[in-house]
Amino acid sequence: MLRLTLAQMRRSLPRLVAAGLAILLGSAFLTATLTAGDAITRGGYDAITASYGSADLVVAADEVTLADALEVARDTPGVTAADPLVLGWASFTSGRRSVSQAVLAQPSAPSLASLEVVDGRAPTSSDEVALPPSTAERLGVGVGDTVRATWVVWSDEATAVPTDEAAATSDEGAVATPAAEPAPTQPVATESTADVAVVGLVDDPRGAWSQYGGAGSATVDAVVLWSGRSGLDESGGTVLVEVGEAADVEAVRTAISEDLAGGGEVLTRDEAAIAAVEHFGGGNVIVMLVLGFAAVALLVAGLVIANTFQVIVAQRTRMLALLRCVGARRGQLRASVLLEAGILGLASGTAGVLVGLGLSQAALSVLARTQDGVPLPTTVHPTLTNVVLPVVVGTLVTVGAALVPARAATRVSPVAALRPADDPSVRARPGRVRLAFSLLLTLGGVAALLGGVAMGRAGYAVDAMLPLAVAVLGGATSFVGLLVGAPLWIPAVVSAVGRPVAAISTTARLAAANTVRNPRRTSATSTALVIGVTLVMMMSTGAVSAQASLAREMDERAPVDLVATRIDGAAFTTDVREDVAALDGVAAVVPARSGLVEGASAMVEVLVVGPEQTHVVRDAVAADALASGRSVVPRWWADDATQVEATGGRTARIDVLTRATDGALLTTQAADDLALDEQETALLVLLDPGADAMGVMQDVQDAVGSDAVQVASAAAERQSDERFIDVVLAVVIGLLGVAVLIALIGVANTLSLSVIERRRESATLRAVGLSRRGLRWMLATEGMLIAVVGALIGTVLGLLYGWAGVAAVFGPISDVRLSVPWAHVGAVLVVAVLAGLAASALPARSAARTPPVAALGVD
């Protein structure tokens, strides 16, 4: 039987090429998806933990000081390097130019560095500094020059802040009354300066400090001094650890954890990334997105392969019947078909893995050259799962797809099968069993999909991944149910769309009639494109909606595009405000009060926003709350309280709305109740849509360069994150191109079967006067009609599944914004028409070139 199977495959090689190509592309699609998922996950983790360099372990000192955690890490066997992650600020002056710059402590090991020395060397003493190239250019200095560093030291001696009662009491004739509690005090800021040498230029290759416009580098002692601390024993922080190659990372991690005795948390870099994502709620979004995409890809690849191979086996039904006539048993034929499917699936799946890895490597190489600074790996690192799974899936799905056609072919009577079968009956309709099974899968799947979305939006789940798992399972089940019932409803849709087309010409009327003559053939032809278009529109809709949801989440985290803050407590001059407002890309600038407010658990930085200044706040919810008299504070600072007791210049109780923000926005009334300094020490800047956030930040630094000012741009950080998202979408779009190609092959295959089945019909039309051109246009119209219907159905399904997927993934994090990618919808419809036309070209050419006499013969 093996020799017979191989001989049949050799004779049917042209016919098997299309099926093998579809399996190859399906396996390549799955391989590329899994590989891209790994690259996206790795890139996402690297982006989140870019400030940690390549550290093996990250120690968060919670209940112990940073100095104690650093000592424990350095004394642990197997640790080759351990350094604190300390960021400070200093103002650097050269001549009349001055820039306030974030400065990072230089680690002792290169693997712990997030900055890269691009010129000169790293600082080794406290009177040396390495600056970002942009800062050095603005100061007009280079390696070897000297700049003056200025920083603020907050003294321990504090001055009393008079209370309202004290201010209202005159010195003469006042009646002395005992104070209930000491008057609030505020520390005094003192400027210090020193000359430092510029010994190098440092770049931020992975955008770890993009919100500050990059960072400089100095020794730990210098950064601690410039940050105003007395030493590392003053507070907690983060320690980065490098583990030697001979040591076991887990053993070192356990040893550090035991020595800290619960005073700190020891994490790997990936665990730190997951913790950072989960800090904002909703579980690990990156892993959820990748797993959801891989699950959908697995389903779609399986459905396309199954549909394509069913067509190929159906084309060989008469040959199988002929083998029955010459003595082959049903079991032998069934085994032959399954063996052929297994060989085809194994060979094509293996080739697909190689093609998928090649495409992934090519994509990464292109992105590495065109997307500088995006943290994606430059080479493919195939895993056992990425290599084996596509081959196994391709083989099993191909064999599984051959089961039903093989069983149907062997059960047909040889005599009946050998009769001409190219006259399908209009009355041939799917049965009730198919209808019941389709309804069961569709309704049950929709219920599970909606349940997963509801769980995600309500945040109710045993595990953060559960809503996604339920939604993906429900979506897949409902989609399979729709495909199972496709012969029941797709012909009706095709018939409805075909009525206006039939009025165009006689050829168009014949094409419209042909689309509904065989419901199973029509549904099989359209289903191939439905699958591809559904995937395309689902991912496009999901991407657009995800971008909107992520943008809203970023707006909630950092509601002001750019904040410039004076660190000496003085107010900005009117000239500086006007200079900043005049910059390109700046839409609005408002001065604001700033300070620190203490709550029940910790201190929080606050900005004061008046009711007439809320237009600079991007978060609409926060802006409405401020306008109505409620302050906006971080959820980690006040939980879900509506009122909190806080202390600034004095203690007061204020109305609040908690949001997932990093800092607090206070109303003017709340700031007055807390007796905050009335100096307007901050500038809140709103950027124009589409403005270059990084460029605007540098321009603002230049405009305020003569002042000791810290400039932080949430818009620059958002721009860096969106650039990574755009690269991820580029990878996804590349994968979707493969899906469309698979769907096009499916359309071509089923149209080819349609031509074979209707050879006698086509010959009859030719015999009664239909020209070759007319026959070609009839088949082309039929192909385009079915393709357009498939595209329309796929677009609707893709929109629904895309919205549901985004709601399940982002529901626990923030309010979901559902969007329609209209440009993609239009492009898909155009491509569908062209795909139907292209898919019908070869079958139409074959039908037109067959002589009527030859086609009318019975073979």
PDB file of C-alpha atoms in Angstrom, residues 200-363:
ATOM      1  CA  GLY A 200      32.652  60.750  28.422  1.00  0.00           C
ATOM      2  CA  LEU A 201      29.400  60.799  26.474  1.00  0.00           C
ATOM      3  CA  VAL A 202      26.731  58.188  27.244  1.00  0.00           C
ATOM      4  CA  ASP A 203      23.752  57.050  25.192  1.00  0.00           C
ATOM      5  CA  ASP A 204      20.479  55.467  26.347  1.00  0.00           C
ATOM      6  CA  PRO A 205      20.136  52.735  23.668  1.00  0.00           C
ATOM      7  CA  ARG A 206      16.939  51.156  25.023  1.00  0.00           C
ATOM      8  CA  GLY A 207      15.106  54.289  26.124  1.00  0.00           C
ATOM      9  CA  ALA A 208      15.287  53.451  29.834  1.00  0.00           C
ATOM     10  CA  TRP A 209      15.355  57.128  30.791  1.00  0.00           C
ATOM     11  CA  SER A 210      13.437  58.590  27.830  1.00  0.00           C
ATOM     12  CA  GLN A 211      11.040  60.527  30.057  1.00  0.00           C
ATOM     13  CA  TYR A 212      14.027  62.594  31.247  1.00  0.00           C
ATOM     14  CA  GLY A 213      15.511  62.970  27.783  1.00  0.00           C
ATOM     15  CA  GLY A 214      18.255  60.488  28.678  1.00  0.00           C
ATOM     16  CA  ALA A 215      20.554  60.451  31.683  1.00  0.00           C
ATOM     17  CA  GLY A 216      24.147  61.277  32.542  1.00  0.00           C
ATOM     18  CA  SER A 217      26.499  59.073  34.507  1.00  0.00           C
ATOM     19  CA  ALA A 218      28.579  59.704  37.640  1.00  0.00           C
ATOM     20  CA  THR A 219      29.968  57.737  40.582  1.00  0.00           C
ATOM     21  CA  VAL A 220      27.622  56.574  43.333  1.00  0.00           C
ATOM     22  CA  ASP A 221      29.053  59.098  45.810  1.00  0.00           C
ATOM     23  CA  ALA A 222      28.512  61.978  43.385  1.00  0.00           C
ATOM     24  CA  VAL A 223      24.917  60.974  42.562  1.00  0.00           C
ATOM     25  CA  VAL A 224      24.071  60.522  46.250  1.00  0.00           C
ATOM     26  CA  LEU A 225      25.524  63.968  46.970  1.00  0.00           C
ATOM     27  CA  TRP A 226      23.696  65.639  44.065  1.00  0.00           C
ATOM     28  CA  SER A 227      20.402  63.996  45.021  1.00  0.00           C
ATOM     29  CA  GLY A 228      20.573  65.619  48.461  1.00  0.00           C
ATOM     30  CA  ARG A 229      20.892  62.375  50.399  1.00  0.00           C
ATOM     31  CA  SER A 230      23.282  61.857  53.257  1.00  0.00           C
ATOM     32  CA  GLY A 231      24.067  58.296  52.124  1.00  0.00           C
ATOM     33  CA  LEU A 232      22.682  54.958  50.966  1.00  0.00           C
ATOM     34  CA  ASP A 233      21.526  54.147  54.491  1.00  0.00           C
ATOM     35  CA  GLU A 234      18.872  56.844  54.309  1.00  0.00           C
ATOM     36  CA  SER A 235      16.148  54.899  52.470  1.00  0.00           C
ATOM     37  CA  GLY A 236      15.258  51.807  50.504  1.00  0.00           C
ATOM     38  CA  GLY A 237      15.784  51.286  46.812  1.00  0.00           C
ATOM     39  CA  THR A 238      16.956  48.746  44.233  1.00  0.00           C
ATOM     40  CA  VAL A 239      20.165  46.717  44.004  1.00  0.00           C
ATOM     41  CA  LEU A 240      21.248  45.126  40.731  1.00  0.00           C
ATOM     42  CA  VAL A 241      23.124  41.822  40.977  1.00  0.00           C
ATOM     43  CA  GLU A 242      25.389  40.005  38.516  1.00  0.00           C
ATOM     44  CA  VAL A 243      25.835  36.277  39.155  1.00  0.00           C
ATOM     45  CA  GLY A 244      28.975  34.461  38.038  1.00  0.00           C
ATOM     46  CA  GLU A 245      28.793  31.913  35.227  1.00  0.00           C
ATOM     47  CA  ALA A 246      29.774  29.059  37.550  1.00  0.00           C
ATOM     48  CA  ALA A 247      27.118  29.929  40.117  1.00  0.00           C
ATOM     49  CA  ASP A 248      23.456  28.930  40.120  1.00  0.00           C
ATOM     50  CA  VAL A 249      21.169  31.950  39.899  1.00  0.00           C
ATOM     51  CA  GLU A 250      18.414  30.307  41.945  1.00  0.00           C
ATOM     52  CA  ALA A 251      20.855  29.325  44.689  1.00  0.00           C
ATOM     53  CA  VAL A 252      22.188  32.895  44.873  1.00  0.00           C
ATOM     54  CA  ARG A 253      18.657  34.235  44.893  1.00  0.00           C
ATOM     55  CA  THR A 254      17.688  31.963  47.781  1.00  0.00           C
ATOM     56  CA  ALA A 255      20.791  32.944  49.759  1.00  0.00           C
ATOM     57  CA  ILE A 256      20.125  36.672  49.371  1.00  0.00           C
ATOM     58  CA  SER A 257      16.471  36.226  50.334  1.00  0.00           C
ATOM     59  CA  GLU A 258      17.408  34.304  53.477  1.00  0.00           C
ATOM     60  CA  ASP A 259      19.984  36.912  54.527  1.00  0.00           C
ATOM     61  CA  LEU A 260      17.485  39.730  54.017  1.00  0.00           C
ATOM     62  CA  ALA A 261      15.040  37.834  56.255  1.00  0.00           C
ATOM     63  CA  GLY A 262      11.954  39.257  54.603  1.00  0.00           C
ATOM     64  CA  GLY A 263      13.312  42.771  54.408  1.00  0.00           C
ATOM     65  CA  GLY A 264      13.446  42.761  50.627  1.00  0.00           C
ATOM     66  CA  GLU A 265      12.247  40.946  47.524  1.00  0.00           C
ATOM     67  CA  VAL A 266      14.649  39.213  45.121  1.00  0.00           C
ATOM     68  CA  LEU A 267      13.439  38.844  41.533  1.00  0.00           C
ATOM     69  CA  THR A 268      14.841  37.878  38.162  1.00  0.00           C
ATOM     70  CA  ARG A 269      14.629  40.505  35.427  1.00  0.00           C
ATOM     71  CA  ASP A 270      11.637  38.773  33.803  1.00  0.00           C
ATOM     72  CA  GLU A 271       9.854  38.545  37.151  1.00  0.00           C
ATOM     73  CA  ALA A 272      10.556  42.229  37.738  1.00  0.00           C
ATOM     74  CA  ALA A 273       9.007  42.993  34.332  1.00  0.00           C
ATOM     75  CA  ILE A 274       5.910  40.950  35.171  1.00  0.00           C
ATOM     76  CA  ALA A 275       5.649  42.677  38.550  1.00  0.00           C
ATOM     77  CA  ALA A 276       5.952  46.084  36.865  1.00  0.00           C
ATOM     78  CA  VAL A 277       3.118  45.246  34.459  1.00  0.00           C
ATOM     79  CA  GLU A 278       0.923  43.796  37.202  1.00  0.00           C
ATOM     80  CA  HIS A 279       1.521  46.903  39.314  1.00  0.00           C
ATOM     81  CA  PHE A 280      -0.979  48.667  37.078  1.00  0.00           C
ATOM     82  CA  GLY A 281      -3.487  45.836  37.343  1.00  0.00           C
ATOM     83  CA  GLY A 282      -4.815  43.162  35.044  1.00  0.00           C
ATOM     84  CA  GLY A 283      -2.003  40.649  35.080  1.00  0.00           C
ATOM     85  CA  ASN A 284       0.786  40.260  32.564  1.00  0.00           C
ATOM     86  CA  VAL A 285      -0.655  41.999  29.507  1.00  0.00           C
ATOM     87  CA  ILE A 286       2.301  41.174  27.242  1.00  0.00           C
ATOM     88  CA  VAL A 287       2.042  37.428  27.852  1.00  0.00           C
ATOM     89  CA  MET A 288      -1.755  37.601  27.522  1.00  0.00           C
ATOM     90  CA  LEU A 289      -1.508  39.318  24.143  1.00  0.00           C
ATOM     91  CA  VAL A 290       1.092  36.888  22.796  1.00  0.00           C
ATOM     92  CA  LEU A 291      -0.775  33.806  24.038  1.00  0.00           C
ATOM     93  CA  GLY A 292      -4.045  35.096  22.597  1.00  0.00           C
ATOM     94  CA  PHE A 293      -2.428  35.763  19.210  1.00  0.00           C
ATOM     95  CA  ALA A 294      -0.712  32.346  19.155  1.00  0.00           C
ATOM     96  CA  ALA A 295      -3.982  30.591  20.097  1.00  0.00           C
ATOM     97  CA  VAL A 296      -5.883  32.316  17.296  1.00  0.00           C
ATOM     98  CA  ALA A 297      -3.075  31.578  14.825  1.00  0.00           C
ATOM     99  CA  LEU A 298      -3.147  27.908  15.787  1.00  0.00           C
ATOM    100  CA  LEU A 299      -6.900  27.733  15.229  1.00  0.00           C
ATOM    101  CA  VAL A 300      -6.858  29.569  11.891  1.00  0.00           C
ATOM    102  CA  ALA A 301      -3.911  27.587  10.514  1.00  0.00           C
ATOM    103  CA  GLY A 302      -5.702  24.357  11.419  1.00  0.00           C
ATOM    104  CA  LEU A 303      -8.970  25.420   9.783  1.00  0.00           C
ATOM    105  CA  VAL A 304      -7.275  26.546   6.555  1.00  0.00           C
ATOM    106  CA  ILE A 305      -5.247  23.343   6.266  1.00  0.00           C
ATOM    107  CA  ALA A 306      -8.358  21.240   6.925  1.00  0.00           C
ATOM    108  CA  ASN A 307     -10.415  23.086   4.327  1.00  0.00           C
ATOM    109  CA  THR A 308      -7.696  22.867   1.668  1.00  0.00           C
ATOM    110  CA  PHE A 309      -7.042  19.152   2.115  1.00  0.00           C
ATOM    111  CA  GLN A 310     -10.735  18.348   2.058  1.00  0.00           C
ATOM    112  CA  VAL A 311     -10.886  19.905  -1.411  1.00  0.00           C
ATOM    113  CA  ILE A 312      -7.930  17.842  -2.621  1.00  0.00           C
ATOM    114  CA  VAL A 313      -9.390  14.565  -1.326  1.00  0.00           C
ATOM    115  CA  ALA A 314     -12.767  15.443  -2.847  1.00  0.00           C
ATOM    116  CA  GLN A 315     -11.060  15.861  -6.225  1.00  0.00           C
ATOM    117  CA  ARG A 316      -9.811  12.252  -6.009  1.00  0.00           C
ATOM    118  CA  THR A 317     -13.110  10.632  -5.050  1.00  0.00           C
ATOM    119  CA  ARG A 318     -13.574   8.987  -8.466  1.00  0.00           C
ATOM    120  CA  MET A 319     -10.023   7.614  -8.485  1.00  0.00           C
ATOM    121  CA  LEU A 320     -10.625   6.006  -5.076  1.00  0.00           C
ATOM    122  CA  ALA A 321     -13.849   4.472  -6.409  1.00  0.00           C
ATOM    123  CA  LEU A 322     -11.928   3.041  -9.365  1.00  0.00           C
ATOM    124  CA  LEU A 323      -9.496   1.350  -6.956  1.00  0.00           C
ATOM    125  CA  ARG A 324     -12.521  -0.152  -5.196  1.00  0.00           C
ATOM    126  CA  CYS A 325     -13.646  -1.627  -8.523  1.00  0.00           C
ATOM    127  CA  VAL A 326     -10.328  -3.423  -9.020  1.00  0.00           C
ATOM    128  CA  GLY A 327     -10.400  -5.072  -5.573  1.00  0.00           C
ATOM    129  CA  ALA A 328      -9.074  -2.577  -2.994  1.00  0.00           C
ATOM    130  CA  ARG A 329     -10.750  -2.848   0.412  1.00  0.00           C
ATOM    131  CA  ARG A 330     -12.232   0.129   2.185  1.00  0.00           C
ATOM    132  CA  GLY A 331      -9.680  -0.113   4.990  1.00  0.00           C
ATOM    133  CA  GLN A 332      -6.803  -0.099   2.502  1.00  0.00           C
ATOM    134  CA  LEU A 333      -8.119   2.985   0.744  1.00  0.00           C
ATOM    135  CA  ARG A 334      -8.683   4.748   4.026  1.00  0.00           C
ATOM    136  CA  ALA A 335      -5.159   3.879   5.184  1.00  0.00           C
ATOM    137  CA  SER A 336      -3.738   5.032   1.851  1.00  0.00           C
ATOM    138  CA  VAL A 337      -5.460   8.411   2.091  1.00  0.00           C
ATOM    139  CA  LEU A 338      -4.344   8.908   5.700  1.00  0.00           C
ATOM    140  CA  LEU A 339      -0.789   7.827   4.897  1.00  0.00           C
ATOM    141  CA  GLU A 340      -0.683  10.258   2.005  1.00  0.00           C
ATOM    142  CA  ALA A 341      -1.999  12.992   4.265  1.00  0.00           C
ATOM    143  CA  GLY A 342       0.613  12.156   6.914  1.00  0.00           C
ATOM    144  CA  ILE A 343       3.491  12.269   4.439  1.00  0.00           C
ATOM    145  CA  LEU A 344       2.247  15.492   2.918  1.00  0.00           C
ATOM    146  CA  GLY A 345       1.688  17.091   6.329  1.00  0.00           C
ATOM    147  CA  LEU A 346       5.087  16.030   7.688  1.00  0.00           C
ATOM    148  CA  ALA A 347       7.030  17.207   4.639  1.00  0.00           C
ATOM    149  CA  SER A 348       5.132  20.458   4.231  1.00  0.00           C
ATOM    150  CA  GLY A 349       5.132  21.168   7.974  1.00  0.00           C
ATOM    151  CA  THR A 350       8.904  20.726   8.181  1.00  0.00           C
ATOM    152  CA  ALA A 351       9.432  23.010   5.204  1.00  0.00           C
ATOM    153  CA  GLY A 352       7.033  25.499   6.789  1.00  0.00           C
ATOM    154  CA  VAL A 353       9.126  25.635   9.961  1.00  0.00           C
ATOM    155  CA  LEU A 354      12.236  26.495   7.940  1.00  0.00           C
ATOM    156  CA  VAL A 355      10.348  29.138   5.959  1.00  0.00           C
ATOM    157  CA  GLY A 356       8.820  30.589   9.139  1.00  0.00           C
ATOM    158  CA  LEU A 357      12.201  30.864  10.858  1.00  0.00           C
ATOM    159  CA  GLY A 358      13.673  32.446   7.731  1.00  0.00           C
ATOM    160  CA  LEU A 359      10.864  35.008   7.521  1.00  0.00           C
ATOM    161  CA  SER A 360      11.220  35.794  11.222  1.00  0.00           C
ATOM    162  CA  GLN A 361      14.967  36.328  10.892  1.00  0.00           C
ATOM    163  CA  ALA A 362      14.480  38.535   7.835  1.00  0.00           C
ATOM    164  CA  ALA A 363      11.883  40.622   9.675  1.00  0.00           C
TER     165      ALA A 363
END
